[in-house]
Each structure stands twice: as structure tokens, then as C-alpha cells.
Short mmCIF file of C-alpha atoms and ligand atoms in Angstrom, two decimals:
data_model
loop_
_atom_site.label_atom_id
_atom_site.label_comp_id
_atom_site.label_asym_id
_atom_site.label_seq_id
_atom_site.Cartn_x
_atom_site.Cartn_y
_atom_site.Cartn_z
CA MET A 583 -35.43 143.97 204.40
CA SER A 584 -34.63 147.44 205.68
CA LYS A 585 -36.89 149.12 208.19
CA LYS A 586 -39.28 151.65 206.71
CA THR A 587 -38.73 155.25 207.75
CA TYR A 588 -41.35 156.82 209.96
CA GLU A 589 -43.72 159.29 208.41
CA ARG A 590 -46.08 161.30 210.53
CA PRO A 591 -49.76 160.86 209.63
CA PHE A 592 -51.38 163.70 207.72
CA ILE A 593 -54.72 164.57 206.24
CA GLN A 594 -54.87 165.61 202.61
CA GLN A 595 -57.79 167.23 200.89
CA LEU A 596 -58.70 165.39 197.69
CA ASN A 597 -59.61 167.64 194.78
CA THR A 598 -61.72 166.28 191.97
CA GLY A 599 -60.25 166.90 188.56
CA SER A 600 -56.63 166.85 189.62
CA MET A 601 -54.21 164.33 188.09
CA ASN A 602 -54.91 161.60 190.63
CA LYS A 603 -56.12 161.43 194.17
CA PHE A 604 -52.64 161.51 195.62
CA GLY A 605 -51.69 164.64 193.67
CA THR A 606 -48.85 164.85 191.20
CA ARG A 607 -45.52 163.32 192.10
CA THR A 608 -42.28 165.20 191.81
CA GLU A 609 -39.99 162.22 191.79
CA PHE A 610 -39.89 158.62 190.77
CA GLY A 611 -37.07 157.70 193.07
CA PRO A 612 -34.59 159.17 195.49
CA VAL A 613 -31.33 160.57 194.19
CA ASP A 614 -28.78 158.85 196.36
CA ARG A 615 -25.79 158.98 194.03
CA ILE A 616 -24.12 161.61 191.82
CA ASP A 617 -21.81 160.19 189.16
CA ASN A 618 -21.95 156.96 191.13
CA VAL A 619 -20.70 158.61 194.35
CA SER A 620 -22.96 158.25 197.38
CA VAL A 621 -24.73 161.46 198.42
CA LYS A 622 -24.80 160.47 202.08
CA GLY A 623 -21.14 159.48 201.88
CA LEU A 624 -20.27 162.93 200.50
CA ILE A 625 -22.17 164.67 203.29
CA LYS A 626 -20.51 162.48 205.90
CA GLU A 627 -17.06 163.27 204.57
CA TYR A 628 -17.37 166.93 203.58
CA GLY A 629 -20.30 168.24 205.62
CA SER A 630 -23.72 169.66 204.90
CA PRO A 631 -24.54 171.78 202.97
CA LEU A 632 -22.12 170.92 200.17
CA PHE A 633 -21.77 171.98 196.55
CA VAL A 634 -20.87 169.14 194.19
CA ILE A 635 -19.70 169.60 190.62
CA SER A 636 -19.62 166.82 188.06
CA GLU A 637 -16.59 167.11 185.78
CA SER A 638 -18.10 164.59 183.41
CA THR A 639 -21.32 166.63 183.00
CA MET A 640 -19.30 169.79 182.39
CA ARG A 641 -17.24 168.15 179.70
CA SER A 642 -20.13 166.41 177.98
CA THR A 643 -22.20 169.61 177.97
CA TYR A 644 -19.29 171.54 176.48
CA LYS A 645 -18.71 168.89 173.82
CA ASN A 646 -22.39 168.83 172.92
CA ALA A 647 -22.53 172.61 172.55
CA LEU A 648 -19.37 172.68 170.45
CA ARG A 649 -20.64 169.85 168.25
CA ALA A 650 -23.88 171.74 167.58
CA PHE A 651 -21.92 174.72 166.23
CA LYS A 652 -18.93 173.01 164.59
CA THR A 653 -21.03 170.67 162.51
CA ARG A 654 -22.78 173.72 161.03
CA TYR A 655 -20.03 176.31 160.67
CA PRO A 656 -16.27 176.13 160.06
CA LYS A 657 -14.94 178.73 162.52
CA ILE A 658 -16.19 178.50 166.11
CA GLN A 659 -14.58 179.57 169.38
CA PHE A 660 -16.02 179.35 172.89
CA ALA A 661 -14.95 181.64 175.73
CA TRP A 662 -15.74 180.73 179.34
CA SER A 663 -17.80 183.38 181.12
CA TYR A 664 -15.90 183.74 184.40
CA LYS A 665 -18.70 185.41 186.36
CA THR A 666 -20.93 182.35 185.86
CA ASN A 667 -18.55 180.23 187.96
CA TYR A 668 -14.99 181.37 188.53
CA ILE A 669 -13.75 178.62 190.82
CA ASN A 670 -10.38 177.92 189.19
CA ALA A 671 -10.89 174.16 188.83
CA VAL A 672 -14.16 174.83 186.97
CA CYS A 673 -12.53 177.40 184.66
CA ASN A 674 -9.67 175.04 183.91
CA VAL A 675 -11.97 172.19 182.86
CA PHE A 676 -13.33 174.54 180.18
CA HIS A 677 -9.86 175.82 179.26
CA GLN A 678 -8.73 172.20 178.85
CA GLU A 679 -11.67 171.72 176.50
CA GLY A 680 -10.41 174.70 174.47
CA ALA A 681 -12.40 177.67 175.77
CA TRP A 682 -10.80 181.12 175.97
CA ALA A 683 -11.64 183.34 178.97
CA GLU A 684 -14.40 185.97 178.99
CA VAL A 685 -14.06 188.38 181.90
CA VAL A 686 -15.98 191.45 183.04
CA SER A 687 -13.63 192.96 185.63
CA ILE A 688 -9.92 193.23 186.35
CA PHE A 689 -10.43 190.79 189.23
CA GLU A 690 -11.72 188.14 186.81
CA TYR A 691 -8.98 189.15 184.35
CA GLN A 692 -6.34 188.45 186.98
CA LYS A 693 -7.91 185.07 187.71
CA ALA A 694 -7.72 184.15 184.02
CA ILE A 695 -4.04 185.20 183.83
CA ARG A 696 -3.25 183.24 186.99
CA ASN A 697 -5.01 180.20 185.55
CA GLY A 698 -2.55 180.42 182.65
CA VAL A 699 -4.81 181.75 179.91
CA PRO A 700 -2.63 183.59 177.35
CA GLY A 701 -3.40 187.32 177.27
CA ASP A 702 -4.49 187.20 173.63
CA LYS A 703 -7.13 184.58 174.51
CA ILE A 704 -8.85 186.80 177.07
CA ILE A 705 -11.94 188.78 176.11
CA PHE A 706 -12.33 191.80 178.38
CA ASN A 707 -16.01 192.80 178.58
CA GLY A 708 -17.98 194.94 180.97
CA PRO A 709 -18.78 198.58 181.63
CA GLU A 710 -16.04 199.14 184.23
CA LYS A 711 -12.45 199.22 183.01
CA SER A 712 -10.07 201.76 184.51
CA LYS A 713 -7.22 203.30 182.56
CA GLU A 714 -4.86 201.00 184.41
CA ASP A 715 -6.99 197.97 183.47
CA LEU A 716 -7.00 199.00 179.81
CA LYS A 717 -3.24 199.43 179.90
CA THR A 718 -2.82 195.88 181.20
CA ALA A 719 -5.14 194.55 178.51
CA VAL A 720 -3.29 196.42 175.75
CA GLU A 721 0.09 195.17 176.96
CA ASN A 722 -1.19 191.58 177.00
CA ASN A 723 -2.80 191.83 173.53
CA SER A 724 -6.20 190.99 175.02
CA LEU A 725 -9.44 191.65 173.17
CA ILE A 726 -10.99 194.79 174.62
CA HIS A 727 -14.73 194.95 174.11
CA ILE A 728 -15.57 198.64 174.40
CA ASP A 729 -18.84 199.37 176.19
CA HIS A 730 -19.33 203.15 175.83
CA PHE A 731 -17.83 206.27 174.27
CA ASP A 732 -16.07 207.35 177.46
CA GLU A 733 -14.16 204.07 177.42
CA LEU A 734 -13.33 204.57 173.75
CA TYR A 735 -11.93 208.07 174.40
CA MET A 736 -10.00 206.89 177.45
CA LEU A 737 -8.42 204.12 175.38
CA ALA A 738 -7.59 206.58 172.59
CA GLU A 739 -5.89 208.87 175.10
CA LEU A 740 -3.95 205.96 176.57
CA LEU A 741 -2.68 204.83 173.17
CA GLU A 742 -1.69 208.29 171.94
CA GLY A 743 1.96 208.55 171.05
CA GLY A 744 2.69 204.94 172.02
CA SER A 745 3.77 202.20 169.68
CA LYS A 746 1.43 199.55 170.98
CA LYS A 747 -1.85 198.93 169.19
CA ALA A 748 -5.02 197.80 170.90
CA ARG A 749 -7.14 194.91 169.64
CA VAL A 750 -10.73 196.04 170.12
CA ALA A 751 -14.35 195.17 169.47
CA ILE A 752 -17.48 197.06 170.37
CA ARG A 753 -20.35 195.70 172.32
CA MET A 754 -23.62 196.38 170.52
CA ASN A 755 -27.20 196.31 171.73
CA MET A 756 -30.16 195.95 169.45
CA ASP A 757 -33.85 195.18 169.16
CA THR A 758 -34.09 191.40 168.79
CA GLY A 759 -37.83 191.19 169.44
CA VAL A 760 -37.32 190.23 173.09
CA TYR A 761 -38.29 192.79 175.71
CA PRO A 762 -37.26 194.50 177.86
CA MET A 763 -34.31 195.24 175.63
CA TRP A 764 -30.87 195.09 177.22
CA ASP A 765 -29.74 198.51 176.06
CA ARG A 766 -27.63 199.61 179.00
CA PHE A 767 -24.56 197.83 177.66
CA GLY A 768 -22.74 198.80 174.51
CA PHE A 769 -23.69 200.92 171.51
CA ASN A 770 -27.14 200.81 169.96
CA TYR A 771 -27.54 199.44 166.45
CA GLU A 772 -30.83 200.99 165.41
CA ASN A 773 -30.03 204.61 166.29
CA GLY A 774 -26.66 204.58 164.54
CA GLN A 775 -24.54 204.74 167.71
CA ALA A 776 -22.75 201.47 166.92
CA TRP A 777 -21.90 202.62 163.40
CA ASN A 778 -20.63 205.90 164.82
CA ALA A 779 -18.38 204.00 167.27
CA ILE A 780 -17.05 201.82 164.44
CA ASN A 781 -16.17 204.89 162.37
CA LYS A 782 -14.40 206.51 165.32
CA ILE A 783 -12.36 203.35 165.91
CA MET A 784 -11.54 202.95 162.23
CA SER A 785 -10.19 206.50 162.13
CA HIS A 786 -7.72 205.69 164.93
CA ASP A 787 -4.58 203.97 163.68
CA GLU A 788 -3.78 202.73 167.19
CA MET A 789 -6.93 200.61 167.40
CA ILE A 790 -7.53 197.48 165.36
CA LEU A 791 -11.21 196.67 165.10
CA GLU A 792 -11.20 192.86 165.27
CA GLY A 793 -14.76 192.07 166.24
CA LEU A 794 -18.34 193.00 166.98
CA HIS A 795 -19.99 191.73 170.14
CA CYS A 796 -23.42 191.49 171.69
CA HIS A 797 -24.92 189.73 174.70
CA ILE A 798 -28.64 190.15 174.24
CA GLY A 799 -29.91 188.79 177.56
CA THR A 800 -29.83 185.74 179.75
CA TYR A 801 -32.04 182.62 179.85
CA MET A 802 -33.23 183.50 176.33
CA LEU A 803 -36.15 181.32 175.35
CA SER A 804 -36.12 182.50 171.75
CA ALA A 805 -33.47 181.07 169.41
CA ASN A 806 -34.78 183.47 166.78
CA ALA A 807 -33.53 186.46 168.79
CA TYR A 808 -29.98 185.23 168.06
CA SER A 809 -30.75 185.11 164.39
CA VAL A 810 -31.83 188.78 164.49
CA ALA A 811 -28.74 189.72 166.51
CA ALA A 812 -26.39 187.81 164.19
CA TRP A 813 -27.89 189.54 161.16
CA LYS A 814 -27.37 192.99 162.70
CA LEU A 815 -23.74 192.20 163.55
CA CYS A 816 -23.15 190.90 160.00
CA ASP A 817 -24.73 194.05 158.61
CA LEU A 818 -22.10 196.24 160.28
CA VAL A 819 -19.29 193.82 159.34
CA ASN A 820 -20.46 194.32 155.77
CA HIS A 821 -20.71 198.12 156.06
CA THR A 822 -17.22 198.29 157.54
CA LYS A 823 -15.87 196.28 154.61
CA LEU A 824 -17.61 198.55 152.09
CA LYS A 825 -16.64 201.87 153.66
CA TRP A 826 -13.18 201.12 155.11
CA ASN A 827 -12.14 198.02 153.15
CA HIS A 828 -11.47 196.43 156.56
CA THR A 829 -12.35 192.83 157.39
CA ILE A 830 -13.77 192.34 160.87
CA LYS A 831 -12.44 188.95 161.96
CA TYR A 832 -15.08 187.80 164.42
CA ILE A 833 -18.59 188.27 165.64
CA ASP A 834 -19.25 187.37 169.27
CA LEU A 835 -22.86 186.47 170.10
CA GLY A 836 -22.25 186.46 173.86
CA GLY A 837 -24.10 184.06 176.14
CA GLY A 838 -27.67 183.81 177.34
CA PHE A 839 -28.66 180.28 176.29
CA ALA A 840 -31.21 178.90 178.74
CA SER A 841 -30.43 176.03 181.10
CA ALA A 842 -33.02 173.36 181.87
CA ASN A 843 -34.03 175.02 185.13
CA THR A 844 -37.68 176.01 185.50
CA LEU A 845 -38.38 179.71 185.91
CA LYS A 846 -40.73 180.74 188.68
CA GLY A 847 -44.25 181.20 187.39
CA SER A 848 -43.61 178.95 184.40
CA TYR A 849 -46.35 176.37 183.92
CA LEU A 850 -44.14 174.01 181.94
CA GLN A 851 -40.87 172.47 183.07
CA GLY A 852 -37.77 174.27 181.80
CA ALA A 853 -36.48 171.13 180.11
CA ASP A 854 -39.64 170.98 177.99
CA ILE A 855 -39.54 174.52 176.64
CA ILE A 856 -35.94 175.67 176.25
CA PRO A 857 -34.26 175.64 172.84
CA SER A 858 -31.45 173.10 172.48
CA PHE A 859 -27.85 173.97 171.58
CA ASP A 860 -28.76 172.78 168.09
CA ASP A 861 -31.66 175.25 167.90
CA TYR A 862 -29.43 178.18 168.92
CA ALA A 863 -26.61 177.02 166.63
CA GLU A 864 -28.98 176.66 163.69
CA ALA A 865 -30.39 180.18 164.19
CA ILE A 866 -26.95 181.78 164.42
CA THR A 867 -24.94 179.85 161.84
CA SER A 868 -27.52 179.82 159.07
CA THR A 869 -27.99 183.58 159.44
CA VAL A 870 -24.24 184.15 159.03
CA LEU A 871 -23.85 181.58 156.23
CA ASN A 872 -26.79 182.97 154.29
CA PHE A 873 -25.77 186.60 154.77
CA GLY A 874 -23.64 186.67 151.64
CA PHE A 875 -20.01 186.65 152.80
CA LYS A 876 -17.36 185.15 150.53
CA LYS A 877 -15.95 181.96 152.04
CA GLU A 878 -12.62 183.58 152.99
CA ASP A 879 -14.46 186.49 154.64
CA LEU A 880 -16.67 184.35 156.88
CA PRO A 881 -16.15 185.71 160.39
CA LEU A 882 -15.10 183.54 163.31
CA ILE A 883 -18.14 183.06 165.57
CA ILE A 884 -17.37 183.41 169.27
CA LEU A 885 -19.83 182.27 171.97
CA GLU A 886 -19.63 183.11 175.66
CA THR A 887 -22.32 180.81 176.96
CA GLY A 888 -22.21 180.48 180.74
CA ARG A 889 -25.41 179.31 182.38
CA ALA A 890 -26.26 176.57 179.87
CA MET A 891 -22.73 175.19 180.09
CA VAL A 892 -22.43 174.63 183.83
CA ASP A 893 -25.87 174.70 185.48
CA ASP A 894 -26.55 170.96 185.04
CA ALA A 895 -23.14 170.02 186.43
CA GLY A 896 -23.77 171.61 189.84
CA TYR A 897 -25.67 170.07 192.79
CA LEU A 898 -26.30 171.35 196.27
CA LEU A 899 -26.59 168.72 198.99
CA GLY A 900 -28.32 169.65 202.22
CA SER A 901 -30.12 168.38 205.29
CA VAL A 902 -33.49 168.86 206.91
CA ILE A 903 -33.25 170.87 210.13
CA ALA A 904 -36.92 170.73 211.05
CA ASN A 905 -40.49 170.52 209.85
CA LYS A 906 -43.18 172.85 211.08
CA THR A 907 -46.74 173.83 210.33
CA LEU A 908 -47.50 177.38 209.25
CA SER A 909 -50.49 179.30 210.60
CA ASP A 910 -52.52 178.42 207.51
CA GLY A 911 -51.81 174.71 207.86
CA ARG A 912 -49.19 174.39 205.14
CA ARG A 913 -46.16 172.26 205.82
CA ALA A 914 -42.85 174.04 206.04
CA THR A 915 -39.46 172.39 205.95
CA ILE A 916 -36.31 174.14 207.09
CA PHE A 917 -33.09 173.19 205.33
CA ASP A 918 -29.50 174.00 206.28
CA PHE A 919 -29.02 175.94 203.01
CA GLY A 920 -30.80 179.14 202.08
CA VAL A 921 -30.71 182.01 199.63
CA ASN A 922 -27.31 182.93 201.07
CA ILE A 923 -25.77 180.14 198.99
CA LEU A 924 -28.65 179.47 196.58
CA PHE A 925 -29.06 182.88 195.06
CA THR A 926 -30.81 181.47 191.98
CA ALA A 927 -33.74 180.38 194.18
CA PHE A 928 -34.99 183.95 193.63
CA TRP A 929 -35.90 183.16 190.01
CA TYR A 930 -35.86 179.39 189.61
CA ASN A 931 -38.05 176.66 191.05
CA HIS A 932 -35.14 174.34 191.62
CA LYS A 933 -35.85 170.64 191.53
CA ILE A 934 -35.24 169.11 194.96
CA SER A 935 -34.88 165.34 195.36
CA PRO A 936 -34.80 163.39 198.61
CA ALA A 937 -31.61 161.39 199.01
CA GLN A 938 -33.25 158.43 200.78
CA PRO A 939 -36.21 156.16 200.01
CA PHE A 940 -39.66 157.66 200.52
CA SER A 941 -43.29 156.72 200.20
CA HIS A 942 -45.58 157.98 197.47
CA HIS A 943 -47.28 160.54 199.70
CA THR A 944 -46.42 164.08 198.75
CA GLU A 945 -47.46 167.35 200.27
CA GLU A 946 -47.26 170.96 199.16
CA THR A 947 -44.30 172.30 201.10
CA VAL A 948 -42.70 175.67 201.70
CA CYS A 949 -38.92 175.31 201.87
CA TYR A 950 -36.98 177.70 204.08
CA GLY A 951 -33.29 178.15 204.64
CA PRO A 952 -31.48 178.58 207.97
CA LEU A 953 -31.24 182.39 207.92
CA CYS A 954 -33.10 184.46 210.47
CA MET A 955 -34.58 186.51 207.64
CA ASN A 956 -38.05 186.43 206.17
CA ILE A 957 -36.71 186.46 202.60
CA ASP A 958 -34.93 183.15 203.08
CA VAL A 959 -37.36 181.09 201.00
CA VAL A 960 -35.80 178.36 198.88
CA ASN A 961 -39.10 177.36 197.32
CA ASP A 962 -42.51 178.74 198.25
CA ASN A 963 -44.52 175.81 196.91
CA ILE A 964 -43.06 172.47 195.96
CA SER A 965 -44.62 169.04 196.08
CA LEU A 966 -42.31 166.93 198.24
CA PRO A 967 -42.61 163.58 199.94
CA LEU A 968 -42.50 163.67 203.71
CA LEU A 969 -39.04 164.42 205.00
CA ASN A 970 -37.79 163.90 208.53
CA GLN A 971 -35.26 165.83 210.53
CA GLY A 972 -31.78 164.78 209.40
CA ASP A 973 -32.93 163.55 205.99
CA ASN A 974 -30.86 164.70 203.04
CA VAL A 975 -31.84 166.32 199.78
CA VAL A 976 -30.19 167.09 196.46
CA VAL A 977 -30.92 170.41 194.74
CA HIS A 978 -30.38 170.15 191.00
CA ARG A 979 -28.90 172.53 188.42
CA VAL A 980 -27.14 174.98 190.66
CA GLY A 981 -23.79 175.19 188.80
CA ALA A 982 -24.34 178.67 187.36
CA TYR A 983 -24.09 181.90 189.36
CA ASN A 984 -24.53 180.42 192.85
CA MET A 985 -20.82 179.94 193.53
CA THR A 986 -20.14 183.54 192.47
CA GLN A 987 -23.20 185.38 193.76
CA TRP A 988 -23.36 183.60 197.10
CA MET A 989 -22.91 185.74 200.14
CA GLN A 990 -21.42 185.37 203.54
CA PHE A 991 -24.39 186.37 205.64
CA ILE A 992 -25.26 184.81 208.99
CA GLN A 993 -23.90 181.47 207.79
CA MET A 994 -20.51 180.56 206.36
CA ARG A 995 -20.09 179.31 202.85
CA PRO A 996 -19.63 175.55 202.50
CA LYS A 997 -17.08 173.43 200.66
CA VAL A 998 -17.26 172.82 196.94
CA VAL A 999 -16.13 169.41 195.69
CA LEU A 1000 -15.58 168.12 192.19
CA ILE A 1001 -16.18 164.52 191.15
CA ASP A 1002 -13.63 163.74 188.46
CA LEU A 1003 -14.00 161.37 185.52
CA LYS A 1004 -12.74 158.42 187.57
CA GLY A 1005 -15.20 159.08 190.38
CA ASP A 1006 -12.55 160.53 192.71
CA VAL A 1007 -13.67 163.47 194.82
CA HIS A 1008 -11.56 166.64 195.16
CA ILE A 1009 -12.16 169.67 197.35
CA ILE A 1010 -11.95 172.62 194.93
CA ARG A 1011 -12.93 175.29 197.45
CA GLU A 1012 -12.65 175.05 201.21
CA ASN A 1013 -15.47 176.10 203.48
CA GLU A 1014 -15.18 179.41 205.28
CA THR A 1015 -14.24 179.53 208.96
CA VAL A 1016 -14.41 182.30 211.53
CA ASP A 1017 -10.69 182.75 210.85
CA THR A 1018 -11.02 183.22 207.10
CA ILE A 1019 -13.89 185.64 207.59
CA GLU A 1020 -12.11 187.66 210.25
CA ALA A 1021 -8.75 187.70 208.48
CA PRO A 1022 -9.37 191.04 206.68
CA GLU A 1023 -10.86 192.69 209.80
CA ARG A 1024 -8.88 195.16 211.91
CA LYS A 1025 -9.69 196.30 215.48
CA PRO A 1026 -8.48 199.78 216.46
CA GLU A 1027 -6.51 199.64 219.71
CA HIS A 1028 -9.18 201.43 221.78
CA LEU A 1029 -11.78 198.87 220.73
CA THR A 1030 -9.90 195.77 221.78
CA LYS A 1031 -11.15 195.64 225.38
CA PHE A 1032 -14.34 196.04 227.35
CA SER A 1033 -15.78 194.95 230.64
CA LEU A 1034 -19.40 193.97 231.07
C1 LIG B 193 -22.89 187.10 181.90
C2 LIG B 193 -22.31 187.17 180.54
C3 LIG B 193 -22.20 186.02 179.74
C4 LIG B 193 -22.75 184.67 180.15
O1 LIG B 193 -24.15 184.74 180.16
P1 LIG B 193 -25.09 183.44 180.38
O2 LIG B 193 -26.45 184.02 180.36
O3 LIG B 193 -24.72 182.85 181.68
O4 LIG B 193 -24.82 182.52 179.23
C5 LIG B 193 -21.60 186.17 178.51
N1 LIG B 193 -21.14 187.37 178.06
C6 LIG B 193 -21.25 188.49 178.80
C7 LIG B 193 -20.74 189.76 178.28
C8 LIG B 193 -21.83 188.44 180.06
O5 LIG B 193 -21.95 189.56 180.79
#
């Protein structure tokens, strides 16, 4: 029998009418293994904090999403949204599964090329593409998703007199019944701007209009919004056919599917309220199938889902630095990871599980990170069992956006490891060191010395 861990005594107010006299429990057991690999073993070997990615969860999520669409519609293509997680090993798992690359800057574009994605399988989105960037994309036969008229004119100027044609699509924004509307990207459907852009492109021989694109928002809780968006894209595919006798090959519904994380302020758990891949697929594919296209004119449907594809596969392991009591009596726990590497803590209530056995006593806890900054709050109110200094925790569903939006501030960024399908662990990104951080710095000669 192992020795029970010490827990300090505490007094808890009992409220009548709550679920039971011990409060609600967050957990039924500790999470001490990920894909059968020991959490404490990982921390011992690779340090704390540590990002862990499950290759098996990535692949099964991808397969599940693809199944939901392919069983309903004949022509489906996924493109991996680089900004969601552009660690090369992560991108390549999705490329191995068949995903193209979806990039929103020349930096991401270069990553996709270096990963070996063929130029004609790269979708170039985003509001910022320089003339040089567009030239590269044209030369590589990439799909250029035009965001605004200035980009359209710049591309027209670039192509003038040349022999090379550009494969283009326009990004559209529209009212899908979800507000606030994302109208800062692309051309508006309702006010005729999108139709105007299509006509301008169609009148240019150097541009081939291959697709229509939209990305209506992120963490979309309404599958119906995709049905509205798909209908509006189909409507302009149809108009283009009627006016120009030109078949638009694909419609790209972007990303935005919700992951099972729980949004701050949400009463219900994310997993209980989000639409499934099947719900989204049903909304999109039946709209396109019922629109009235002839079978040979059915457009390819492209999806750029990011968050929902990788969030579940990512974990953040960390350690308890200290416990303290706030002035109002609440318990606070300080972890060795903060908003510097857990950016999504600003809008999610991430589930946090202890990595060692615990008793059934839980207490409302404020979770802080290690930064010397007041904003470094990982969770401002979570029911956790008592944790001791040195205990470990697992933060769930952190695969999306944290490993791209993290910042080097006060602390250095930790290692990222991947657990492969055999249970072998690979470092896929090294931790930062003072050397790697200082490498791009330069000291002018007169600032190299001082005496104190
Ligand atoms: C960010 C982004 C995505 C991925 O969005 P998720 O909400 O993570 O699914 C897809 N397409 C475009 C154009 C994007 O900017």
C-alpha cells in the first residue's frame, strides 16, 4: 500500500442546494498517462512545462472529419491551416493524411514549400501578400485567394504582358446569422462587392477563377451558419456559370469548427454543446447537393479546419510551484506555465487534471502562471483537488494556437514532444535557451562594456 499524500486541513462552507455537500467534482481520477506514456516519466525526461502531442489523436480526428464529409459528398479536400499549429512534424502528419496546405503569410508559405507540399496544393489566404509574394505564388501555380481590390489590381499589374496565368479565388464575407459578422476579410456578398470582384477577374484573361472561399468565424457553435454560407457561395458559382459560361471548380468553406474546449462564461461544457463533424458536414453538403447543380458540375468542397482538428491532440504538462491564500481567503495555486505559453487561457476554461492520486476534497482555486504580471491567470475559478508543491498537472486540449501564438516573455518556451503510434516519444521542437534567444541580438561596440 502506498503512502497517502499529505493534504493540509481546510474549512469549507457548505451551501444548501448545491449538488452535494462536498461540491461538484472536476475529475474522477488522475491523468497519469497520455497514450500509455507516463506523464511523470515525460516530465522527468523532457522537463516541465512540456507540450505533448498525440499523433494517434491527430490522425483519428482527421479520419473522423474526413469520413463525415466523404460519406455525404463525392469531392472533398482538406487543407491544413498552418497558423493553427505550424510545427513541421504536426503539419506533416496532416499532409501524410492527404491535407493540402492553407497559409496566410509568405512565412507560412515557405514552411509549406520546405515541408515538400507541391506549389499547386498550397492555398494562399490572408490580407497581406506583397507583389513579390504573389509572384512566387503565380510561379508555383498556387491557389491565390484574393482578399481585397488592391490585391486584385496588384495581381493584374503583375500578370500584364506575361505568359503565366494565375489560379485565383476570392474570399467572400457574408451575413450567416452569426454576429458580429467577420466582414474585414474578403468581398461582401450582400452588397454586390463579391460579384463585382468576380466580374473583374472574369474579364482578365490572365486570371483563372477556380474557386470561391469564405471563413466565417472561429469556434462556430452554429452548423446552420455553414449552410447559409455554402448557399451564398453556390449562388455566385451559379451566376458565374450563367453570365460567363465558366465553371468554378471549388468552394472553400474555410475553418471555424468548434473544438470541445469550454468557452469562458459558458454554463455548459464545450463537449456537450458543440456540433459534431457530422453536423457541420450535413449542413454544408446537403446545401450544395440540393442547390441544383448537374452531377458533373458539382464543385469540389475544400475545408480548412484548424482548431477542431488538433486541439484534442495537444496537452500541456506542468508542475505546482506553490500554493497561497489570497486576501479574500481563496486558494491560489501557482504553476510553472502561464499565459506566455497558454495563450488560449484568455478565452477557454481549460480542463486541468492532477497527474497523481488525490482525495475527493476539492476547492475553488485561482490558477496563476509564473510570470511577474497581473494578467498571468491560467484559470480564475476552477474546482481542483488539493495540490502540493511539486505535484504535476495535465492541461487538456491545447493543440490549437498555443504553439503558434505563444510568446517569449520572462520565461523561455519549453520543448514540444510527439508520441507516435507505437508509443515512442520524439522531440519535435527544442526548448529555447539564452543562446537561441540572444542569437539575433547585436551589441554596438560602445555598449559592450561598463563598470559598476
Ligand atoms: C485561421 C483560419 C483557418 C482555421 O480556422 P479554425 O477556426 O482554427 O478552424 C482557416 N482558414 C482561414 C482563412 C483562416 O484564417
